[in-house]
mmCIF file of C-alpha atoms in Angstrom:
data_model
loop_
_atom_site.group_PDB
_atom_site.id
_atom_site.type_symbol
_atom_site.label_atom_id
_atom_site.label_comp_id
_atom_site.label_asym_id
_atom_site.label_seq_id
_atom_site.Cartn_x
_atom_site.Cartn_y
_atom_site.Cartn_z
ATOM 1 C CA UNK A 1 4.236 41.173 -5.784
ATOM 2 C CA UNK A 2 0.783 39.602 -3.816
ATOM 3 C CA UNK A 3 -2.179 41.165 -4.809
ATOM 4 C CA UNK A 4 -5.049 41.128 -1.863
ATOM 5 C CA UNK A 5 -6.703 38.206 -2.018
ATOM 6 C CA UNK A 6 -10.409 38.430 -4.152
ATOM 7 C CA UNK A 7 -13.033 36.122 -2.855
ATOM 8 C CA UNK A 8 -13.849 35.109 -7.037
ATOM 9 C CA UNK A 9 -10.895 33.973 -7.138
ATOM 10 C CA UNK A 10 -11.305 31.177 -4.746
ATOM 11 C CA UNK A 11 -11.284 27.827 -5.625
ATOM 12 C CA UNK A 12 -13.317 26.089 -2.790
ATOM 13 C CA UNK A 13 -13.184 22.163 -2.251
ATOM 14 C CA UNK A 14 -17.203 22.067 -1.048
ATOM 15 C CA UNK A 15 -19.034 25.618 -1.809
ATOM 16 C CA UNK A 16 -19.185 27.244 1.656
ATOM 17 C CA UNK A 17 -22.719 27.566 2.963
ATOM 18 C CA UNK A 18 -24.930 30.450 2.120
ATOM 19 C CA UNK A 19 -25.222 32.501 5.369
ATOM 20 C CA UNK A 20 -21.423 32.873 5.676
ATOM 21 C CA UNK A 21 -20.789 36.082 4.898
ATOM 22 C CA UNK A 22 -17.218 36.128 2.729
ATOM 23 C CA UNK A 23 -16.993 40.117 1.980
ATOM 24 C CA UNK A 24 -18.335 43.136 3.014
ATOM 25 C CA UNK A 25 -21.188 44.344 1.190
ATOM 26 C CA UNK A 26 -19.755 47.588 0.970
ATOM 27 C CA UNK A 27 -15.939 47.191 -0.635
ATOM 28 C CA UNK A 28 -16.461 43.628 -1.169
ATOM 29 C CA UNK A 29 -13.166 42.773 0.543
ATOM 30 C CA UNK A 30 -12.588 39.576 2.296
ATOM 31 C CA UNK A 31 -13.941 39.675 6.026
ATOM 32 C CA UNK A 32 -11.612 36.919 7.213
ATOM 33 C CA UNK A 33 -9.188 39.210 9.681
ATOM 34 C CA UNK A 34 -11.394 41.375 10.663
ATOM 35 C CA UNK A 35 -15.304 40.478 10.727
ATOM 36 C CA UNK A 36 -17.743 43.005 12.513
ATOM 37 C CA UNK A 37 -20.810 41.677 13.527
ATOM 38 C CA UNK A 38 -24.020 44.361 13.233
ATOM 39 C CA UNK A 39 -26.784 44.065 15.930
ATOM 40 C CA UNK A 40 -29.529 45.328 13.948
ATOM 41 C CA UNK A 41 -29.648 42.596 10.684
ATOM 42 C CA UNK A 42 -27.247 40.379 11.471
ATOM 43 C CA UNK A 43 -24.788 41.367 8.564
ATOM 44 C CA UNK A 44 -21.149 41.357 8.667
ATOM 45 C CA UNK A 45 -18.255 44.286 7.947
ATOM 46 C CA UNK A 46 -14.844 44.942 7.755
ATOM 47 C CA UNK A 47 -13.209 46.974 10.439
ATOM 48 C CA UNK A 48 -12.446 49.311 8.194
ATOM 49 C CA UNK A 49 -15.887 50.064 6.578
ATOM 50 C CA UNK A 50 -17.839 49.893 10.281
ATOM 51 C CA UNK A 51 -15.496 52.696 11.158
ATOM 52 C CA UNK A 52 -16.604 54.888 8.648
ATOM 53 C CA UNK A 53 -20.148 53.699 9.143
ATOM 54 C CA UNK A 54 -20.245 55.424 12.855
ATOM 55 C CA UNK A 55 -23.414 57.765 13.866
ATOM 56 C CA UNK A 56 -25.144 56.663 10.235
ATOM 57 C CA UNK A 57 -27.905 54.294 9.350
ATOM 58 C CA UNK A 58 -26.597 50.465 8.253
ATOM 59 C CA UNK A 59 -26.686 50.331 4.950
ATOM 60 C CA UNK A 60 -28.818 46.953 4.947
ATOM 61 C CA UNK A 61 -31.337 47.239 6.995
ATOM 62 C CA UNK A 62 -31.488 51.538 6.856
ATOM 63 C CA UNK A 63 -31.620 51.189 11.157
ATOM 64 C CA UNK A 64 -29.779 54.340 12.572
ATOM 65 C CA UNK A 65 -28.650 52.973 16.198
ATOM 66 C CA UNK A 66 -27.000 49.744 16.039
ATOM 67 C CA UNK A 67 -24.046 48.034 17.267
ATOM 68 C CA UNK A 68 -21.215 46.326 16.371
ATOM 69 C CA UNK A 69 -18.823 43.539 17.485
ATOM 70 C CA UNK A 70 -15.651 41.893 16.348
ATOM 71 C CA UNK A 71 -16.557 37.974 15.082
ATOM 72 C CA UNK A 72 -14.113 36.434 15.930
ATOM 73 C CA UNK A 73 -16.164 32.975 15.489
ATOM 74 C CA UNK A 74 -16.673 33.972 11.847
ATOM 75 C CA UNK A 75 -13.239 34.800 10.827
ATOM 76 C CA UNK A 76 -12.377 31.252 12.767
ATOM 77 C CA UNK A 77 -15.085 29.610 10.349
ATOM 78 C CA UNK A 78 -13.882 31.647 7.214
ATOM 79 C CA UNK A 79 -9.759 30.757 8.079
ATOM 80 C CA UNK A 80 -11.054 27.130 8.046
ATOM 81 C CA UNK A 81 -12.987 27.020 4.548
ATOM 82 C CA UNK A 82 -11.219 24.230 2.486
ATOM 83 C CA UNK A 83 -9.608 25.783 -0.754
ATOM 84 C CA UNK A 84 -7.845 25.236 -3.571
ATOM 85 C CA UNK A 85 -4.059 27.092 -3.978
ATOM 86 C CA UNK A 86 -5.383 30.477 -7.117
ATOM 87 C CA UNK A 87 -2.353 28.827 -9.126
ATOM 88 C CA UNK A 88 -4.233 25.549 -9.281
ATOM 89 C CA UNK A 89 -4.795 26.199 -13.315
ATOM 90 C CA UNK A 90 -0.713 26.716 -13.040
ATOM 91 C CA UNK A 91 -0.238 23.248 -11.970
ATOM 92 C CA UNK A 92 -0.326 23.986 -8.223
ATOM 93 C CA UNK A 93 -1.710 21.128 -6.285
ATOM 94 C CA UNK A 94 -1.797 22.485 -2.484
ATOM 95 C CA UNK A 95 -5.342 22.228 -1.139
ATOM 96 C CA UNK A 96 -5.502 23.704 2.700
ATOM 97 C CA UNK A 97 -7.931 26.089 5.083
ATOM 98 C CA UNK A 98 -8.254 29.463 3.376
ATOM 99 C CA UNK A 99 -6.922 31.049 6.366
ATOM 100 C CA UNK A 100 -3.486 29.439 5.306
ATOM 101 C CA UNK A 101 -3.446 30.486 1.443
ATOM 102 C CA UNK A 102 -2.208 33.850 1.752
ATOM 103 C CA UNK A 103 1.013 32.171 3.117
ATOM 104 C CA UNK A 104 1.089 29.549 0.753
ATOM 105 C CA UNK A 105 0.912 31.944 -2.109
ATOM 106 C CA UNK A 106 3.032 34.789 -0.195
ATOM 107 C CA UNK A 107 6.118 35.952 -1.452
ATOM 108 C CA UNK A 108 8.282 33.935 1.115
ATOM 109 C CA UNK A 109 5.596 31.199 0.436
ATOM 110 C CA UNK A 110 5.823 27.946 -0.516
ATOM 111 C CA UNK A 111 3.903 27.794 -3.846
ATOM 112 C CA UNK A 112 6.117 26.728 -6.717
ATOM 113 C CA UNK A 113 3.746 28.811 -9.175
ATOM 114 C CA UNK A 114 3.572 32.778 -7.285
ATOM 115 C CA UNK A 115 5.662 35.080 -9.418
ATOM 116 C CA UNK A 116 8.365 36.035 -7.081
ATOM 117 C CA UNK A 117 11.257 39.004 -7.855
ATOM 118 C CA UNK A 118 14.550 38.027 -8.378
ATOM 119 C CA UNK A 119 16.875 37.817 -4.988
ATOM 120 C CA UNK A 120 19.983 39.425 -6.812
ATOM 121 C CA UNK A 121 17.317 42.403 -7.306
ATOM 122 C CA UNK A 122 18.287 42.267 -11.357
ATOM 123 C CA UNK A 123 14.368 43.416 -11.575
ATOM 124 C CA UNK A 124 13.081 39.945 -13.503
ATOM 125 C CA UNK A 125 10.103 39.097 -11.724
ATOM 126 C CA UNK A 126 9.051 35.138 -12.437
ATOM 127 C CA UNK A 127 7.755 32.398 -11.441
ATOM 128 C CA UNK A 128 8.794 30.605 -7.845
ATOM 129 C CA UNK A 129 9.514 27.209 -10.196
ATOM 130 C CA UNK A 130 12.264 29.181 -12.485
ATOM 131 C CA UNK A 131 13.656 31.432 -9.973
ATOM 132 C CA UNK A 132 16.600 29.184 -9.221
ATOM 133 C CA UNK A 133 17.358 28.613 -12.615
ATOM 134 C CA UNK A 134 17.343 32.184 -13.406
ATOM 135 C CA UNK A 135 19.456 33.075 -10.465
ATOM 136 C CA UNK A 136 22.447 30.297 -11.061
ATOM 137 C CA UNK A 137 22.759 30.803 -14.354
ATOM 138 C CA UNK A 138 21.045 33.907 -16.515
ATOM 139 C CA UNK A 139 20.973 36.805 -13.938
ATOM 140 C CA UNK A 140 23.011 39.363 -15.352
ATOM 141 C CA UNK A 141 23.866 40.156 -10.858
ATOM 142 C CA UNK A 142 25.196 36.309 -10.679
ATOM 143 C CA UNK A 143 28.328 36.277 -9.213
ATOM 144 C CA UNK A 144 30.820 35.929 -11.747
ATOM 145 C CA UNK A 145 34.750 35.487 -12.200
ATOM 146 C CA UNK A 146 36.269 36.731 -14.958
ATOM 147 C CA UNK A 147 37.647 33.435 -17.195
ATOM 148 C CA UNK A 148 41.059 35.205 -18.594
ATOM 149 C CA UNK A 149 43.156 36.065 -15.631
ATOM 150 C CA UNK A 150 40.871 34.359 -13.071
ATOM 151 C CA UNK A 151 41.188 37.158 -10.604
ATOM 152 C CA UNK A 152 38.350 39.891 -11.442
ATOM 153 C CA UNK A 153 35.357 39.110 -9.607
ATOM 154 C CA UNK A 154 32.193 40.716 -9.703
ATOM 155 C CA UNK A 155 28.947 40.506 -11.126
ATOM 156 C CA UNK A 156 27.994 38.612 -14.828
ATOM 157 C CA UNK A 157 27.219 41.860 -15.928
ATOM 158 C CA UNK A 158 29.811 43.844 -14.908
ATOM 159 C CA UNK A 159 32.726 41.492 -15.677
ATOM 160 C CA UNK A 160 31.302 40.607 -19.437
ATOM 161 C CA UNK A 161 30.586 44.649 -20.025
ATOM 162 C CA UNK A 162 33.346 46.751 -17.964
ATOM 163 C CA UNK A 163 36.143 44.399 -17.319
ATOM 164 C CA UNK A 164 37.275 42.321 -20.207
ATOM 165 C CA UNK A 165 37.719 45.949 -22.082
ATOM 166 C CA UNK A 166 40.171 46.408 -19.150
ATOM 167 C CA UNK A 167 41.455 42.914 -18.146
ATOM 168 C CA UNK A 168 45.883 42.417 -19.145
ATOM 169 C CA UNK A 169 44.654 39.090 -20.132
ATOM 170 C CA UNK A 170 42.214 39.877 -23.132
ATOM 171 C CA UNK A 171 44.181 42.595 -24.361
#
């Protein structure tokens, strides 16, 4: 339910410096987790793309012999950039470091505007802020007791569609 973060969806508190490469020039994925620095032209590539380039020329400067290393400093610099939540337009007021944004907007995170699945596994997906009300009063899989016999306990769906047809107190 949480898409991979796209650089173009990010809202920076202040624009990042031009020299800070935000995405891989081959696949355009964010460079936050595994940026590799090449010694030929000083550009950064993601780990997946740098592995596929072994024994090939650098796509940007065309150098055939180059080395690459994981650039942890680049990763730290990207992680510390200040951003707004990607759900700001929906009303989320969170601001923080880019490195913490994925945790904030994950299914287990605390952003109230992220779509999450119902924990009762009814198949409904909705924004977190509305989920509690759904699970307590609207979900077909919420716990329910037969209002006639007060004996039968199951899901709301089961009690109202199956049990009521068999309940001795209704018949």
